[in-house]
Short mmCIF file of C-alpha atoms and ligand atoms in Angstrom, two decimals:
data_model
loop_
_atom_site.label_atom_id
_atom_site.label_comp_id
_atom_site.label_asym_id
_atom_site.label_seq_id
_atom_site.Cartn_x
_atom_site.Cartn_y
_atom_site.Cartn_z
CA MET A 1 -219.44 -74.44 34.25
CA SER A 2 -221.62 -71.80 31.99
CA GLU A 3 -219.92 -69.03 30.99
CA LYS A 4 -222.26 -66.45 33.57
CA GLU A 5 -221.16 -69.11 36.69
CA ALA A 6 -217.72 -68.29 35.74
CA GLU A 7 -217.72 -64.85 35.61
CA SER A 8 -219.97 -64.41 38.53
CA ARG A 9 -217.55 -66.52 40.44
CA ASN A 10 -215.19 -65.04 43.47
CA PRO A 11 -211.93 -64.62 41.26
CA SER A 12 -210.14 -65.75 44.78
CA GLU A 13 -211.24 -68.95 44.78
CA LEU A 14 -210.48 -72.27 42.37
CA GLN A 15 -213.42 -74.09 41.27
CA ASP A 16 -213.30 -77.69 40.30
CA VAL A 17 -213.54 -78.05 36.55
CA PHE A 18 -215.91 -81.08 36.31
CA SER A 19 -218.09 -81.09 39.76
CA GLY A 20 -218.03 -76.81 39.91
CA GLU A 21 -217.57 -77.17 43.45
CA PRO A 22 -215.04 -75.12 45.41
CA MET A 23 -211.29 -76.40 44.07
CA ASP A 24 -209.76 -77.98 47.09
CA LEU A 25 -205.77 -78.13 46.71
CA ARG A 26 -205.04 -79.67 50.21
CA PRO A 27 -204.57 -83.32 48.18
CA GLY A 28 -202.14 -81.67 46.23
CA SER A 29 -200.24 -80.43 49.94
CA ASP A 30 -201.05 -83.65 51.78
CA ASP A 31 -198.60 -85.80 48.46
CA CYS A 32 -195.91 -83.48 49.58
CA TYR A 33 -193.94 -85.78 51.74
CA LYS A 34 -191.24 -82.80 52.61
CA CYS A 35 -187.98 -83.83 51.18
CA SER A 36 -187.15 -80.49 50.93
CA THR A 37 -185.97 -80.49 46.76
CA CYS A 38 -187.95 -77.32 45.75
CA ASP A 39 -186.53 -75.81 48.62
CA THR A 40 -183.01 -76.14 46.80
CA GLU A 41 -184.24 -74.88 43.76
CA CYS A 42 -185.52 -71.69 45.09
CA PRO A 43 -183.57 -68.26 43.58
CA VAL A 44 -185.22 -66.10 45.85
CA ALA A 45 -185.02 -68.55 49.65
CA GLU A 46 -181.06 -69.37 48.14
CA VAL A 47 -179.77 -64.91 48.33
CA ASP A 48 -183.00 -64.19 51.02
CA ASP A 49 -182.69 -66.28 54.35
CA ASP A 50 -186.05 -64.61 55.17
CA PHE A 51 -187.27 -66.03 52.79
CA PRO A 52 -189.40 -69.52 54.25
CA GLY A 53 -189.33 -71.23 50.80
CA PRO A 54 -191.66 -73.25 48.33
CA LYS A 55 -192.32 -76.14 50.41
CA PHE A 56 -193.82 -73.34 53.51
CA GLN A 57 -195.78 -71.45 50.25
CA GLY A 58 -197.67 -74.07 48.75
CA PRO A 59 -198.14 -77.17 51.19
CA GLU A 60 -197.42 -75.65 54.36
CA GLN A 61 -199.75 -72.76 54.11
CA TRP A 62 -202.41 -74.70 52.97
CA ARG A 63 -202.44 -77.00 55.93
CA LEU A 64 -201.93 -74.60 58.70
CA LYS A 65 -205.34 -72.94 56.22
CA ARG A 66 -206.46 -76.33 56.43
CA LYS A 67 -208.03 -75.20 60.44
CA GLY A 68 -209.20 -71.76 58.61
CA ASP A 69 -208.13 -70.15 61.35
CA HIS A 70 -204.98 -68.54 59.34
CA ASP A 71 -204.26 -65.55 57.93
CA ILE A 72 -202.16 -66.12 54.16
CA ASP A 73 -198.30 -65.33 55.40
CA ASP A 74 -197.00 -62.54 53.61
CA SER A 75 -193.84 -64.16 52.97
CA VAL A 76 -196.06 -65.26 49.29
CA MET A 77 -195.39 -61.34 48.37
CA SER A 78 -191.87 -62.43 47.96
CA CYS A 79 -192.08 -65.20 45.69
CA SER A 80 -190.99 -64.13 42.58
CA ASN A 81 -193.07 -66.96 40.36
CA CYS A 82 -190.80 -68.38 38.89
CA MET A 83 -192.04 -71.42 39.06
CA ARG A 84 -189.07 -73.64 39.47
CA CYS A 85 -190.06 -75.59 42.45
CA ASP A 86 -193.28 -77.09 40.14
CA ASN A 87 -190.25 -78.34 38.13
CA ALA A 88 -188.61 -79.85 41.03
CA CYS A 89 -191.15 -81.32 43.07
CA PRO A 90 -190.80 -85.43 42.65
CA SER A 91 -194.28 -85.58 44.47
CA GLU A 92 -195.94 -83.14 41.85
CA VAL A 93 -197.84 -80.88 44.19
CA PRO A 94 -199.21 -78.02 41.82
CA LEU A 95 -196.74 -75.05 44.02
CA SER A 96 -196.83 -72.33 41.85
CA GLN A 97 -200.78 -72.94 41.97
CA MET A 98 -201.03 -72.72 45.69
CA HIS A 99 -198.83 -69.63 45.51
CA ASN A 100 -200.81 -68.18 42.58
CA THR A 101 -203.83 -68.90 44.64
CA ALA A 102 -202.52 -67.61 48.27
CA ARG A 103 -201.25 -64.55 46.52
CA GLY A 104 -204.63 -63.28 45.29
CA LYS A 105 -206.08 -64.44 48.65
CA TYR A 106 -203.35 -62.61 50.47
CA VAL A 107 -204.03 -59.25 48.05
CA ASP A 108 -207.82 -59.92 48.55
CA GLU A 109 -208.27 -60.11 51.81
CA GLN A 110 -205.29 -58.83 54.12
CA MET A 111 -203.36 -56.39 51.60
CA SER A 112 -204.85 -52.54 52.49
CA LYS A 113 -205.92 -51.51 48.33
CA LEU A 114 -204.49 -47.45 49.46
CA SER A 115 -201.49 -49.16 50.82
CA ARG A 116 -198.44 -47.65 48.04
CA GLU A 117 -197.45 -51.47 46.82
CA TYR A 118 -200.66 -52.60 46.58
CA ILE A 119 -200.99 -49.37 44.49
CA ARG A 120 -197.45 -49.78 42.42
CA ASN A 121 -198.23 -54.04 41.99
CA ARG A 122 -201.59 -52.97 40.51
CA ILE A 123 -199.81 -50.60 38.20
CA LEU A 124 -196.73 -52.37 37.69
CA SER A 125 -198.78 -55.56 36.80
CA ASN A 126 -201.42 -53.67 33.92
CA TYR A 127 -198.19 -52.05 32.24
CA GLY A 128 -200.70 -53.12 29.06
CA ARG A 129 -203.26 -50.66 29.95
CA LEU A 130 -200.93 -47.78 30.14
CA ALA A 131 -198.83 -48.50 27.55
CA PRO A 132 -201.24 -48.15 24.22
CA LEU A 133 -201.34 -43.83 25.41
CA ALA A 134 -197.44 -43.63 26.89
CA SER A 135 -196.34 -45.09 23.08
CA LYS A 136 -198.26 -42.49 21.37
CA PHE A 137 -196.20 -40.00 22.34
CA PRO A 138 -192.68 -42.58 22.00
CA ARG A 139 -189.75 -40.17 21.89
CA LEU A 140 -191.44 -37.39 24.26
CA THR A 141 -192.09 -41.40 26.99
CA ASN A 142 -188.55 -42.00 26.48
CA PHE A 143 -187.40 -38.69 27.53
CA VAL A 144 -189.84 -38.23 30.71
CA MET A 145 -189.16 -41.69 31.58
CA GLY A 146 -185.52 -41.58 31.57
CA LEU A 147 -185.28 -38.02 33.66
CA SER A 148 -183.14 -38.91 36.47
CA VAL A 149 -186.09 -36.34 38.67
CA THR A 150 -188.90 -39.14 37.25
CA LYS A 151 -186.77 -42.00 38.62
CA PHE A 152 -186.25 -40.17 41.32
CA VAL A 153 -190.14 -39.79 42.12
CA ASN A 154 -190.94 -42.97 41.33
CA GLU A 155 -188.63 -44.02 43.30
CA LYS A 156 -189.97 -41.93 46.52
CA VAL A 157 -193.67 -42.07 45.75
CA MET A 158 -194.16 -45.29 43.99
CA GLY A 159 -191.55 -47.76 45.74
CA ILE A 160 -190.03 -48.68 41.68
CA THR A 161 -186.41 -48.80 41.91
CA SER A 162 -184.21 -45.92 40.20
CA GLN A 163 -181.55 -48.08 39.07
CA ARG A 164 -182.89 -49.69 36.16
CA GLU A 165 -183.51 -48.24 33.03
CA PHE A 166 -187.09 -48.03 31.48
CA PRO A 167 -187.44 -49.78 28.51
CA ASP A 168 -187.75 -47.62 25.73
CA PHE A 169 -191.14 -47.25 23.51
CA ALA A 170 -190.82 -48.24 19.75
CA THR A 171 -191.39 -45.63 17.45
CA GLU A 172 -194.14 -47.65 15.87
CA THR A 173 -195.51 -50.90 17.98
CA PHE A 174 -196.00 -54.65 16.00
CA THR A 175 -199.71 -54.11 15.66
CA ASP A 176 -199.05 -50.55 13.59
CA TRP A 177 -196.83 -51.81 11.37
CA TRP A 178 -199.07 -55.39 11.15
CA GLU A 179 -201.64 -52.84 9.83
CA LYS A 180 -199.99 -50.69 7.38
CA ARG A 181 -198.66 -53.95 5.97
CA GLY A 182 -201.75 -55.11 5.43
CA GLY A 183 -202.99 -57.34 7.85
CA LYS A 184 -203.90 -60.90 7.85
CA ALA A 185 -204.33 -60.54 3.61
CA THR A 186 -200.55 -60.18 3.40
CA SER A 187 -200.05 -62.75 5.24
CA LYS A 188 -202.10 -64.74 2.82
CA GLU A 189 -200.47 -63.81 0.38
CA ARG A 190 -196.54 -64.23 1.03
CA ALA A 191 -197.38 -67.76 3.04
CA GLN A 192 -198.96 -67.86 -0.40
CA GLU A 193 -195.71 -66.90 -2.48
CA ALA A 194 -193.65 -69.57 0.27
CA ARG A 195 -195.76 -72.48 -0.51
CA THR A 196 -195.33 -72.30 -3.90
CA LYS A 197 -191.67 -71.37 -4.04
CA ARG A 198 -191.31 -74.27 -1.73
CA GLY A 199 -193.15 -77.02 -4.54
CA ASP A 200 -196.14 -76.76 -2.26
CA ALA A 201 -199.93 -75.97 -2.87
CA ALA A 202 -200.50 -72.79 -2.04
CA GLU A 203 -203.93 -73.38 -0.60
CA ASN A 204 -203.45 -75.27 2.97
CA ASP A 205 -205.70 -74.53 5.43
CA ASP A 206 -203.18 -76.20 8.08
CA LYS A 207 -200.90 -73.74 7.51
CA ARG A 208 -202.26 -71.08 9.95
CA VAL A 209 -200.80 -69.39 13.10
CA ALA A 210 -202.90 -66.99 15.94
CA TYR A 211 -199.99 -64.94 17.42
CA PHE A 212 -199.88 -63.90 20.60
CA HIS A 213 -197.33 -61.69 20.95
CA GLY A 214 -197.68 -59.79 24.33
CA ASP A 215 -197.50 -56.57 24.83
CA TYR A 216 -193.47 -56.45 25.05
CA SER A 217 -193.09 -57.21 21.55
CA ASN A 218 -195.80 -54.75 20.96
CA TYR A 219 -194.67 -51.94 22.19
CA ASN A 220 -190.96 -51.87 23.09
CA THR A 221 -189.42 -55.08 21.25
CA PRO A 222 -191.29 -54.82 17.36
CA GLU A 223 -188.22 -56.67 15.78
CA VAL A 224 -189.23 -59.46 17.70
CA ALA A 225 -192.64 -60.08 16.84
CA LYS A 226 -191.78 -59.23 13.25
CA ALA A 227 -189.50 -61.39 12.64
CA MET A 228 -191.67 -63.65 13.53
CA VAL A 229 -194.06 -62.77 11.32
CA ARG A 230 -191.28 -63.00 7.94
CA VAL A 231 -189.73 -66.83 9.51
CA PHE A 232 -193.42 -67.97 10.10
CA GLU A 233 -194.29 -66.46 6.18
CA GLN A 234 -191.46 -68.21 4.81
CA PHE A 235 -192.19 -71.89 5.52
CA GLY A 236 -195.63 -71.20 4.45
CA TYR A 237 -197.88 -70.21 7.62
CA GLU A 238 -200.38 -67.70 7.07
CA VAL A 239 -200.29 -65.31 10.21
CA ALA A 240 -203.19 -63.95 12.00
CA VAL A 241 -202.54 -61.42 15.46
CA PRO A 242 -205.57 -60.83 17.00
CA ASP A 243 -206.82 -58.68 19.67
CA GLN A 244 -205.21 -59.92 22.68
CA ARG A 245 -204.99 -58.22 26.53
CA CYS A 246 -201.27 -59.03 28.57
CA SER A 247 -201.02 -63.06 29.24
CA GLY A 248 -201.62 -62.24 33.27
CA THR A 249 -198.33 -63.33 33.73
CA PRO A 250 -197.25 -60.08 35.73
CA MET A 251 -201.34 -60.33 37.65
CA PHE A 252 -200.77 -64.00 38.49
CA ALA A 253 -197.22 -62.84 40.35
CA ASN A 254 -198.59 -59.89 42.32
CA GLY A 255 -201.86 -61.80 43.24
CA MET A 256 -203.81 -59.43 41.31
CA MET A 257 -206.52 -62.06 40.46
CA ASP A 258 -209.22 -59.59 39.52
CA ASP A 259 -207.28 -57.93 36.51
CA ALA A 260 -205.79 -61.69 35.61
CA ARG A 261 -209.42 -63.60 35.49
CA ARG A 262 -210.44 -60.66 32.66
CA ALA A 263 -207.46 -60.28 30.55
CA ALA A 264 -207.37 -64.49 30.37
CA LYS A 265 -210.98 -64.63 29.55
CA PHE A 266 -210.39 -62.28 26.66
CA ASN A 267 -207.35 -63.92 25.49
CA ILE A 268 -208.43 -67.33 26.05
CA GLU A 269 -212.81 -66.18 23.72
CA THR A 270 -210.74 -64.79 21.10
CA PHE A 271 -208.08 -67.76 20.54
CA ALA A 272 -210.35 -70.96 21.06
CA ALA A 273 -212.71 -68.67 18.15
CA LEU A 274 -209.39 -69.42 16.12
CA VAL A 275 -208.42 -73.02 17.51
CA GLU A 276 -211.97 -73.85 16.50
CA GLN A 277 -211.25 -72.89 12.49
CA GLY A 278 -207.74 -74.71 13.06
CA TYR A 279 -204.93 -72.10 13.96
CA ASP A 280 -203.20 -72.59 16.26
CA VAL A 281 -201.09 -70.32 18.64
CA ILE A 282 -197.83 -69.26 18.51
CA CYS A 283 -195.93 -67.29 21.14
CA SER A 284 -192.34 -65.49 20.66
CA CYS A 285 -192.21 -65.19 25.06
CA THR A 286 -192.06 -68.40 26.79
CA SER A 287 -193.63 -66.67 29.83
CA CYS A 288 -196.32 -66.01 27.97
CA SER A 289 -197.33 -69.42 26.32
CA MET A 290 -196.27 -71.01 30.03
CA ALA A 291 -199.71 -69.19 30.77
CA LEU A 292 -201.97 -70.20 28.04
CA ARG A 293 -200.16 -73.74 28.49
CA GLN A 294 -200.51 -74.62 32.55
CA GLU A 295 -201.61 -70.87 34.39
CA TYR A 296 -204.60 -70.93 32.04
CA PRO A 297 -206.01 -74.44 32.85
CA GLU A 298 -204.99 -74.61 36.17
CA LEU A 299 -207.28 -71.25 36.96
CA TYR A 300 -209.77 -70.98 35.21
CA SER A 301 -212.40 -73.11 33.53
CA PHE A 302 -213.77 -70.54 30.84
CA ASP A 303 -215.14 -72.18 27.76
CA GLY A 304 -212.23 -73.13 25.36
CA THR A 305 -209.58 -73.01 28.02
CA ALA A 306 -208.48 -76.42 27.83
CA LYS A 307 -208.51 -76.33 23.49
CA VAL A 308 -206.60 -73.21 23.08
CA ALA A 309 -203.98 -74.73 26.13
CA ALA A 310 -203.34 -77.95 24.35
CA ASN A 311 -202.72 -75.88 20.63
CA THR A 312 -200.64 -72.96 22.51
CA PHE A 313 -197.09 -73.46 20.91
CA GLU A 314 -193.61 -71.59 21.64
CA ALA A 315 -192.03 -70.43 18.26
CA LEU A 316 -189.01 -72.33 17.56
CA GLU A 317 -190.88 -75.29 19.54
CA TYR A 318 -193.49 -75.06 16.82
CA LEU A 319 -191.01 -75.06 13.59
CA ARG A 320 -189.44 -78.02 14.90
CA VAL A 321 -191.35 -79.96 15.63
CA HIS A 322 -193.55 -79.37 12.35
CA GLU A 323 -190.90 -78.09 9.69
CA ASP A 324 -187.23 -79.41 8.94
CA LEU A 325 -186.02 -76.54 10.93
CA GLU A 326 -182.71 -77.82 11.31
CA GLY A 327 -182.36 -78.67 8.09
CA GLU A 328 -183.01 -75.21 7.09
CA LEU A 329 -180.03 -73.82 9.69
CA ALA A 330 -177.22 -76.15 8.63
CA ASP A 331 -177.71 -74.74 4.96
CA SER A 332 -178.11 -70.52 5.59
CA SER A 333 -175.65 -68.41 7.04
CA VAL A 334 -175.48 -65.25 9.20
CA PRO A 335 -173.31 -62.80 9.75
CA GLU A 336 -170.62 -62.90 12.35
CA SER A 337 -169.93 -59.50 12.91
CA GLU A 338 -173.76 -58.82 14.08
CA PHE A 339 -174.52 -62.52 15.52
CA GLY A 340 -171.12 -64.76 16.67
CA GLU A 341 -171.08 -66.16 20.12
CA LEU A 342 -173.98 -65.98 21.18
CA ALA A 343 -174.56 -66.32 25.76
CA TYR A 344 -178.31 -67.72 25.91
CA HIS A 345 -180.06 -68.00 29.01
CA ALA A 346 -182.52 -70.26 29.17
CA PRO A 347 -186.14 -68.42 31.03
CA CYS A 348 -187.27 -70.78 34.15
CA HIS A 349 -190.41 -70.69 32.39
CA ALA A 350 -188.77 -71.91 29.12
CA LYS A 351 -187.45 -74.59 31.61
CA ASN A 352 -191.37 -75.39 32.93
CA GLN A 353 -191.87 -76.60 29.09
CA GLY A 354 -189.05 -78.43 28.49
CA LEU A 355 -187.87 -76.44 26.52
CA ASP A 356 -184.91 -75.13 27.12
CA GLY A 357 -182.13 -76.46 25.33
CA GLN A 358 -183.52 -76.25 21.77
CA ALA A 359 -181.92 -72.68 21.12
CA VAL A 360 -178.24 -73.92 21.90
CA GLU A 361 -179.12 -77.16 19.87
CA LEU A 362 -181.10 -75.46 16.76
CA LEU A 363 -178.28 -72.09 16.68
CA SER A 364 -175.61 -74.04 17.06
CA ALA A 365 -175.64 -75.74 13.27
CA LEU A 366 -175.76 -72.33 11.87
CA ASP A 367 -173.13 -70.75 10.21
CA GLY A 368 -171.46 -67.03 11.74
CA THR A 369 -173.16 -67.49 15.11
CA ASP A 370 -171.69 -69.64 18.23
CA PRO A 371 -174.37 -70.26 21.29
CA VAL A 372 -173.20 -70.93 24.48
CA ASP A 373 -175.30 -71.68 26.90
CA VAL A 374 -174.89 -69.56 30.34
CA GLY A 375 -175.73 -72.11 32.73
CA ASP A 376 -179.14 -73.34 34.83
CA SER A 377 -179.75 -70.08 37.31
CA CYS A 378 -181.89 -67.56 37.63
CA SER A 379 -181.81 -64.35 35.73
CA GLY A 380 -184.03 -62.78 38.61
CA ILE A 381 -185.69 -60.34 37.43
CA SER A 382 -189.08 -62.50 37.02
CA GLY A 383 -190.99 -59.32 35.64
CA THR A 384 -192.15 -57.08 37.70
CA TYR A 385 -190.20 -58.46 40.91
CA GLY A 386 -187.11 -57.18 40.19
CA TRP A 387 -188.69 -53.33 39.76
CA LYS A 388 -189.62 -53.21 42.88
CA SER A 389 -187.33 -51.33 45.12
CA GLU A 390 -187.25 -53.77 48.37
CA LYS A 391 -186.40 -56.18 45.94
CA TYR A 392 -184.56 -54.45 43.52
CA ASP A 393 -181.45 -56.61 45.54
CA THR A 394 -182.57 -59.91 45.87
CA SER A 395 -182.81 -59.68 42.59
CA MET A 396 -179.37 -59.14 41.12
CA LYS A 397 -177.49 -61.01 43.86
CA ILE A 398 -180.12 -63.79 42.07
CA GLY A 399 -178.84 -62.71 38.88
CA ASP A 400 -174.69 -62.35 39.73
CA GLU A 401 -174.40 -65.93 38.77
CA MET A 402 -176.08 -65.45 35.03
CA PHE A 403 -174.03 -62.50 34.74
CA GLU A 404 -170.81 -63.66 35.62
CA HIS A 405 -171.05 -66.71 32.82
CA MET A 406 -172.42 -64.47 30.63
CA GLU A 407 -168.96 -62.33 31.12
CA ASP A 408 -167.27 -65.37 30.17
CA VAL A 409 -168.50 -65.26 26.93
CA GLU A 410 -166.09 -63.64 24.89
CA SER A 411 -168.42 -61.54 22.72
CA GLU A 412 -170.66 -58.99 24.04
CA THR A 413 -174.00 -60.01 22.67
CA GLY A 414 -176.85 -62.62 24.47
CA MET A 415 -179.74 -64.02 23.77
CA THR A 416 -183.09 -65.08 26.00
CA GLU A 417 -186.63 -65.72 24.88
CA CYS A 418 -187.97 -64.16 28.01
CA PRO A 419 -188.64 -59.85 27.54
CA THR A 420 -187.84 -59.63 31.32
CA CYS A 421 -184.73 -61.77 31.38
CA ALA A 422 -183.58 -59.89 28.30
CA MET A 423 -183.47 -56.94 31.19
CA GLN A 424 -181.64 -58.44 32.65
CA MET A 425 -178.70 -59.60 31.07
CA ASN A 426 -178.31 -56.07 29.35
CA HIS A 427 -178.69 -54.63 33.04
CA GLY A 428 -176.09 -56.68 34.37
CA THR A 429 -173.60 -56.66 31.93
CA GLY A 430 -174.28 -54.19 29.81
CA TYR A 431 -174.84 -56.69 26.47
CA ASP A 432 -177.55 -56.13 23.62
CA ILE A 433 -179.88 -58.80 23.68
CA ARG A 434 -181.82 -60.83 21.21
CA HIS A 435 -184.00 -63.04 20.50
CA PRO A 436 -183.25 -66.45 18.89
CA LEU A 437 -186.63 -65.09 16.29
CA GLU A 438 -184.20 -62.40 15.20
CA VAL A 439 -181.53 -65.04 14.05
CA LEU A 440 -184.13 -67.70 12.47
CA ASP A 441 -185.36 -63.76 10.94
CA SER A 442 -181.14 -63.31 9.65
CA ALA A 443 -180.89 -66.91 8.48
CA LEU A 444 -183.82 -67.25 6.60
CA VAL A 445 -185.30 -64.57 5.77
CA ASN A 446 -183.59 -61.33 5.34
S1 SF4 Y 501 -189.89 -80.92 46.59
FE1 SF4 Y 501 -192.13 -82.06 46.63
S2 SF4 Y 501 -192.99 -83.51 47.89
FE2 SF4 Y 501 -190.51 -81.85 48.23
S3 SF4 Y 501 -190.80 -80.25 50.19
FE3 SF4 Y 501 -191.45 -80.18 47.75
S4 SF4 Y 501 -193.82 -80.14 47.92
FE4 SF4 Y 501 -192.93 -81.18 49.27
S1 SF4 Y 502 -191.72 -69.92 42.51
FE1 SF4 Y 502 -189.37 -69.47 42.30
S2 SF4 Y 502 -189.64 -68.05 44.01
FE2 SF4 Y 502 -191.60 -68.58 43.68
S3 SF4 Y 502 -190.79 -70.17 45.68
FE3 SF4 Y 502 -190.76 -71.47 43.99
S4 SF4 Y 502 -188.83 -71.45 42.94
FE4 SF4 Y 502 -189.07 -70.01 44.99
#
C-alpha cells in the first residue's frame, strides 16, 4: 500500500497489509474456544463485577458484529489496555488488537464529540501536545496544578480525579539538556572515547542507537533519559535523539485512533529513516517499546512499520543482548544509602515483551542494591485510566496487592520501567521510585 493510500483510509478501519482489503479480525475471534483464561488474568474484571472481561470485549463483540446490526458495547471504555489478556490466551487470539479497534469504532461512531468524557479523554491522551507549553513555565505550571482549586475544577468540570498529585514538570526538558550538551556530535565524541578506553576501534558504525524517549521522560523525568544517554555512551554507543511524537499508547487506550495514527506515522517515518542508516531504536519506557513493536504493526501499514518494529528494543534488553552487562555490574557498586532494597514492579507491558524478570536478575549482581520483585499484579493506573474520576477507585483496588507487597520490603524506594506505574507506586505508598537506568548510571557512569 502506498503512503497516500494509507493516509486516505478510514483510520478506524484496519486493512490487510498485503491485500489492502479491509482486515477481518473474525478468524481471530474464531480461534477463541471460550476457555476464559483471559478473563481470569484481567485485573479490571477481578475488581469490577460490571466489567464483562476480555473474552467478551474481543471475540464475542466481533462475533456479534458479524451480524452487522450490533453497536459496540460501551464497556470497552472500561478496559485499561493493560494487555495482560494477550499473554494469557493459549490460542493467540489478537485480543488487544480487537479491543483497540472496537474502542476506536466506539469513539468514532457512538461517543458524542461534545461529551465531557470525549473532551477529557482527548486532553489526557494528547498530553504530549500540551506539555511543551506547560514546560515553558514549569514552576508556574507546577504551582497552579498543585492548587486545591485547580484539582477541584479539574474534577468537577473535566472528570479528572483530584485524588492524585499532578507530576511536576522539570525545569529543563531532556531535549533542551541534549541540545545544550552538543547533541549527536557530542554523543559521538563520548562514544568514541569510551570505545578507545575499552580497547575497541574508535570508529564503529554498528554502535549507533536512536532514542525514543517519549513525552514523560522529556518533560517530567529527564533524569531517566539522561541516564539512558550516559549508559549507552559508556558502552561505546553514539546516540541520536530525533524529533518524535507520543508513542500513541494513551491514544489507543482512549480510542483516539486519528490522533494515534498521526503520531505513529510521524514516528515510523522518522525512525525508519534512521534504521535504514543502521541505527537500532531504543526505548526507556516499556509501553513505548510495546507500541513500536506490537501495536504499530498490528494497526498500520505505513512504509517502514515492520522495519521499525523489528529493530526496536527496550534499553536493558538491548545491553543484555549486545554487551556483557551482567559482568560489568558484577564488578560495580552503587551507594547503599541511595538504592539499597528496591521494591521492583514489572509493568504489564514489560511482561508482554518477556522483559519482566530482567531488571531484578541483572541488578541482583550489583553491590549496594537488593532488588525485590513485588509480584505479578497490575499497578492499576494503566496510563490515563487511573486519572479518570470514575476509574480512580478501580485503579486503586487493582493496585492494592502491589502496594501491600511494596510495603513488605524494608526500604522505601521502588523501581520500575514505566512512568505511570511509577506514579501509582508513589501514590499508593509514598515511596521514591527509580528507573533501572538510573541504577545503571550510578553503577557504571557516575
Ligand atoms: S483465553 Fe483466548 S481462547 Fe480462551 S476465552 Fe480468552 S480469547 Fe478465547
Ligand atoms: S487489556 Fe487488560 S483490562 Fe483490557 S480486557 Fe485485557 S486484561 Fe482486561
